[in-house]
C-alpha cells in the first residue's frame, strides 16, 4: 500500500518576528507576494481568539475555557480587496480585530502557555508548498524553529511610535504621541520578559534594524537573506 507522507518539513519557511510596529506585516506581505509563498499572520490568530473570548463572554482568566474555544475555532483566511481577510465563523472580522479591546485581550490570551500550545498545530498547518512566510513573535524560536530562513525585524521605540502615530492620524483618530510611545515601551517589555515565547531573535535569525530604512530596502534585504539561506542566485 502506498504511504502518503504528511511530513511537510522540507517546505521552506521564512519567519519574520519582531516587536509591534517594526513593519512585519507590510514586509511579510510584500515578500510573500514576491516569492509566491503563502502568508501566515499569527497575530491575527491570537486576535481572533481574543474576539471570540469577548463575544462569548468568557473570563480572561479561564484558561481551560479559552483552550476549548481554540479547539473549535472556525477560522479562515481569504483573499479580500485589501489583502488577506480574516473570517471567523464565515464572517469577515478584520476591522473588529484591530479594535483596542481586542488588542488588549489578545495580549492577555497570548501570555497563556496552554493557549499557545493549543494554537501550534493550527499555525503549522499553514506550511504548504511552495513555501510560507510566517509573521509573529515566536515563529523562528518555537512554531517553525526548523525554518531555514529567519529574520528578526526591529526598529527604535521612537520610530515605531512615530509610524503608528502617523497611521492613526491618517485614519482621523485623535492620539497623543507620548501616550503611544509609553504604551509601546510597556508592551515591548511585557513581550520580551514573558515566560513563554518571549519576543527575542532566534539564535540563527538575521536581525534587521528598520529604523532608518524604507519598506523597499527592508524587503530587498529580506529577499537577499532568503536567497542566501536557500542557496539561490538572484535572477
Ligand atoms: O502582531 P499583532 O499585534 O497582531 O499580535 C496580536 C497579539 O498577539 C500581541 O499581543 C502579540 C501576540 N502574538 C504572540 O504572542 N505571538 C505571535 N506569534 C503573534 C502575536
XYZ file of C-alpha atoms and ligand atoms in Angstrom:
255
model
C 0.000 0.000 0.000
C 1.317 3.460 -0.855
C 2.094 5.558 2.185
C 1.073 9.195 1.903
C 3.565 11.349 3.754
C 2.255 14.280 5.766
C 5.769 15.392 6.623
C 5.996 18.987 5.438
C 9.387 19.756 6.992
C 11.050 20.069 3.578
C 8.788 23.008 2.630
C 10.772 26.238 3.088
C 9.600 28.723 5.711
C 10.737 32.309 6.225
C 9.958 33.512 9.732
C 9.631 37.258 10.386
C 9.473 38.063 14.087
C 9.808 41.303 15.996
C 8.046 43.826 18.218
C 4.864 45.751 17.346
C 5.267 48.436 14.746
C 8.560 47.227 13.264
C 6.853 46.762 9.886
C 6.497 42.962 9.935
C 3.018 42.968 8.353
C 3.902 45.118 5.344
C 7.263 43.409 4.812
C 5.780 39.900 5.118
C 3.012 40.650 2.611
C 5.459 42.095 0.064
C 7.979 39.283 0.476
C 5.280 36.570 0.259
C 3.972 38.136 -2.938
C 7.426 38.379 -4.449
C 8.266 34.745 -3.632
C 4.777 33.435 -4.476
C 4.607 31.852 -0.999
C 1.702 31.536 1.443
C 1.403 34.004 4.308
C 0.602 33.387 7.959
C -0.295 36.378 10.145
C -0.088 34.628 13.503
C -1.082 37.795 15.380
C -4.460 37.601 13.609
C -4.974 34.145 15.143
C -4.393 35.498 18.683
C -6.681 38.418 17.858
C -9.408 36.073 16.537
C -9.242 34.027 19.752
C -9.497 37.268 21.740
C -12.526 38.362 19.726
C -14.233 35.012 20.315
C -13.439 35.270 24.058
C -15.067 38.717 24.181
C -18.068 37.679 22.041
C -18.747 34.601 24.130
C -18.270 36.431 27.414
C -15.525 34.056 28.602
C -13.486 35.216 31.593
C -9.917 36.143 30.539
C -8.597 34.088 33.461
C -10.473 30.923 32.450
C -7.622 29.209 30.583
C -9.487 25.891 30.187
C -12.473 27.576 28.510
C -10.168 29.526 26.175
C -8.276 26.358 25.214
C -11.645 24.685 24.469
C -12.567 27.618 22.292
C -9.237 27.318 20.359
C -10.071 23.694 19.505
C -13.420 24.723 17.961
C -12.246 27.952 16.375
C -13.870 28.338 12.950
C -11.091 30.486 11.489
C -10.226 31.009 7.860
C -8.231 33.418 5.719
C -9.453 34.568 2.312
C -8.096 36.939 -0.326
C -10.050 40.188 0.031
C -9.948 43.653 -1.551
C -7.299 44.956 0.860
C -5.133 41.869 1.019
C -5.938 38.859 3.149
C -9.194 38.922 5.095
C -9.782 37.002 8.340
C -13.053 35.064 8.594
C -14.450 33.975 11.950
C -17.495 31.725 11.688
C -17.503 32.535 7.957
C -17.784 36.306 8.556
C -15.018 38.857 7.825
C -13.822 40.365 11.114
C -10.819 42.465 10.019
C -11.995 45.795 11.413
C -13.027 44.318 14.753
C -9.697 42.511 15.110
C -7.913 45.887 15.236
C -10.175 47.345 17.963
C -8.498 48.404 21.206
C -10.383 45.911 23.428
C -9.409 43.052 21.090
C -5.722 44.132 21.099
C -5.687 44.218 24.885
C -7.393 40.809 25.177
C -5.050 39.327 22.519
C -2.012 40.190 24.584
C -3.639 38.558 27.636
C -4.597 35.312 25.875
C -1.174 35.207 24.156
C 0.501 35.083 27.579
C -1.264 31.814 28.499
C 1.048 28.819 27.812
C -1.881 26.396 27.278
C -3.386 28.690 24.657
C -0.059 28.969 22.806
C 0.223 25.182 22.880
C -3.347 24.736 21.605
C -2.623 27.004 18.616
C 0.590 25.272 17.499
C -0.985 22.751 15.105
C -3.280 25.308 13.565
C -0.263 27.510 12.757
C 1.854 24.631 11.450
C -0.874 23.594 9.015
C -0.103 26.758 7.044
C 3.207 25.205 5.945
C 2.251 24.380 2.376
C 4.256 24.362 -0.841
C 5.908 26.225 -2.444
C 6.715 27.967 0.866
C 5.450 30.029 3.787
C 6.201 33.465 5.175
C 5.247 33.379 8.881
C 4.842 36.701 10.697
C 4.726 36.882 14.503
C 6.728 36.834 17.724
C 7.806 33.208 18.138
C 7.766 31.923 14.565
C 11.535 31.346 14.439
C 12.010 30.303 18.067
C 9.055 27.949 18.595
C 6.439 27.395 15.872
C 8.851 26.933 12.944
C 12.104 26.522 14.851
C 13.440 24.379 11.962
C 12.810 27.098 9.341
C 15.785 27.657 7.019
C 15.176 31.428 6.743
C 14.716 33.644 9.788
C 14.563 37.385 10.150
C 14.051 39.471 13.292
C 12.825 42.923 12.390
C 13.342 45.709 14.862
C 13.255 49.494 14.988
C 13.695 52.031 17.773
C 10.684 52.620 20.029
C 10.610 56.242 18.907
C 10.465 55.332 15.204
C 7.775 52.700 15.784
C 5.678 55.138 17.828
C 6.074 57.747 15.050
C 4.875 55.278 12.399
C 1.865 54.273 14.482
C 1.054 57.927 15.239
C 1.064 58.729 11.516
C -1.159 55.727 10.713
C -3.726 56.660 13.353
C -3.728 60.348 12.361
C -4.332 59.355 8.744
C -7.347 57.372 9.922
C -8.615 60.530 11.631
C -8.142 59.168 15.169
C -7.124 61.516 17.972
C -3.938 60.279 19.604
C -1.208 61.617 21.858
C 2.348 60.774 20.810
C 3.731 60.453 24.336
C 0.940 58.097 25.317
C 1.625 55.909 22.257
C 5.353 55.913 22.984
C 4.862 54.826 26.603
C 2.285 52.140 25.699
C 4.646 50.696 23.117
C 7.559 50.684 25.568
C 5.388 48.918 28.134
C 4.121 46.291 25.659
C 7.691 45.656 24.439
C 8.838 44.999 27.957
C 5.937 42.608 28.656
C 6.519 40.721 25.369
C 10.278 40.428 25.895
C 10.052 39.366 29.505
C 7.093 36.961 29.415
C 7.936 33.403 30.448
C 6.582 31.653 27.341
C 7.678 32.500 23.824
C 9.145 35.922 24.584
C 9.812 38.212 21.624
C 13.515 37.567 21.128
C 15.505 36.721 17.985
C 16.226 33.034 17.315
C 19.951 32.221 17.540
C 20.047 31.691 13.776
C 17.969 34.761 12.842
C 19.322 37.706 10.885
C 18.475 40.873 12.804
C 17.438 43.770 10.551
C 17.014 47.222 12.059
C 14.472 49.164 10.002
C 14.768 52.442 11.956
C 16.362 54.283 9.040
C 15.345 52.000 6.178
C 12.377 52.350 3.810
C 9.995 49.473 3.096
C 11.636 48.674 -0.283
C 15.080 48.415 1.306
C 13.849 46.101 4.071
C 12.030 43.902 1.531
C 15.201 43.670 -0.596
C 17.316 42.713 2.443
C 14.855 40.025 3.447
C 14.754 38.608 -0.095
C 18.572 38.587 -0.124
C 18.505 36.664 3.169
C 16.191 34.051 1.597
C 18.410 33.719 -1.492
C 21.476 33.218 0.667
C 19.896 30.713 3.035
C 18.314 28.709 0.215
C 21.488 28.959 -1.881
C 19.697 30.663 -4.760
C 21.243 33.172 -7.123
C 19.467 36.447 -7.807
C 17.588 36.062 -11.133
O 1.113 41.197 15.779
P -0.211 41.558 16.461
O -0.191 42.918 17.090
O -1.391 41.384 15.553
O -0.378 40.493 17.643
C -1.512 40.474 18.472
C -1.116 39.956 19.847
O -0.724 38.582 19.790
C 0.049 40.698 20.502
O -0.281 40.905 21.875
C 1.219 39.761 20.393
C 0.591 38.407 20.322
N 1.303 37.467 19.458
C 2.056 36.486 20.050
O 2.160 36.451 21.283
N 2.687 35.565 19.273
C 2.596 35.601 17.947
N 3.221 34.684 17.202
C 1.854 36.628 17.312
C 1.217 37.552 18.106
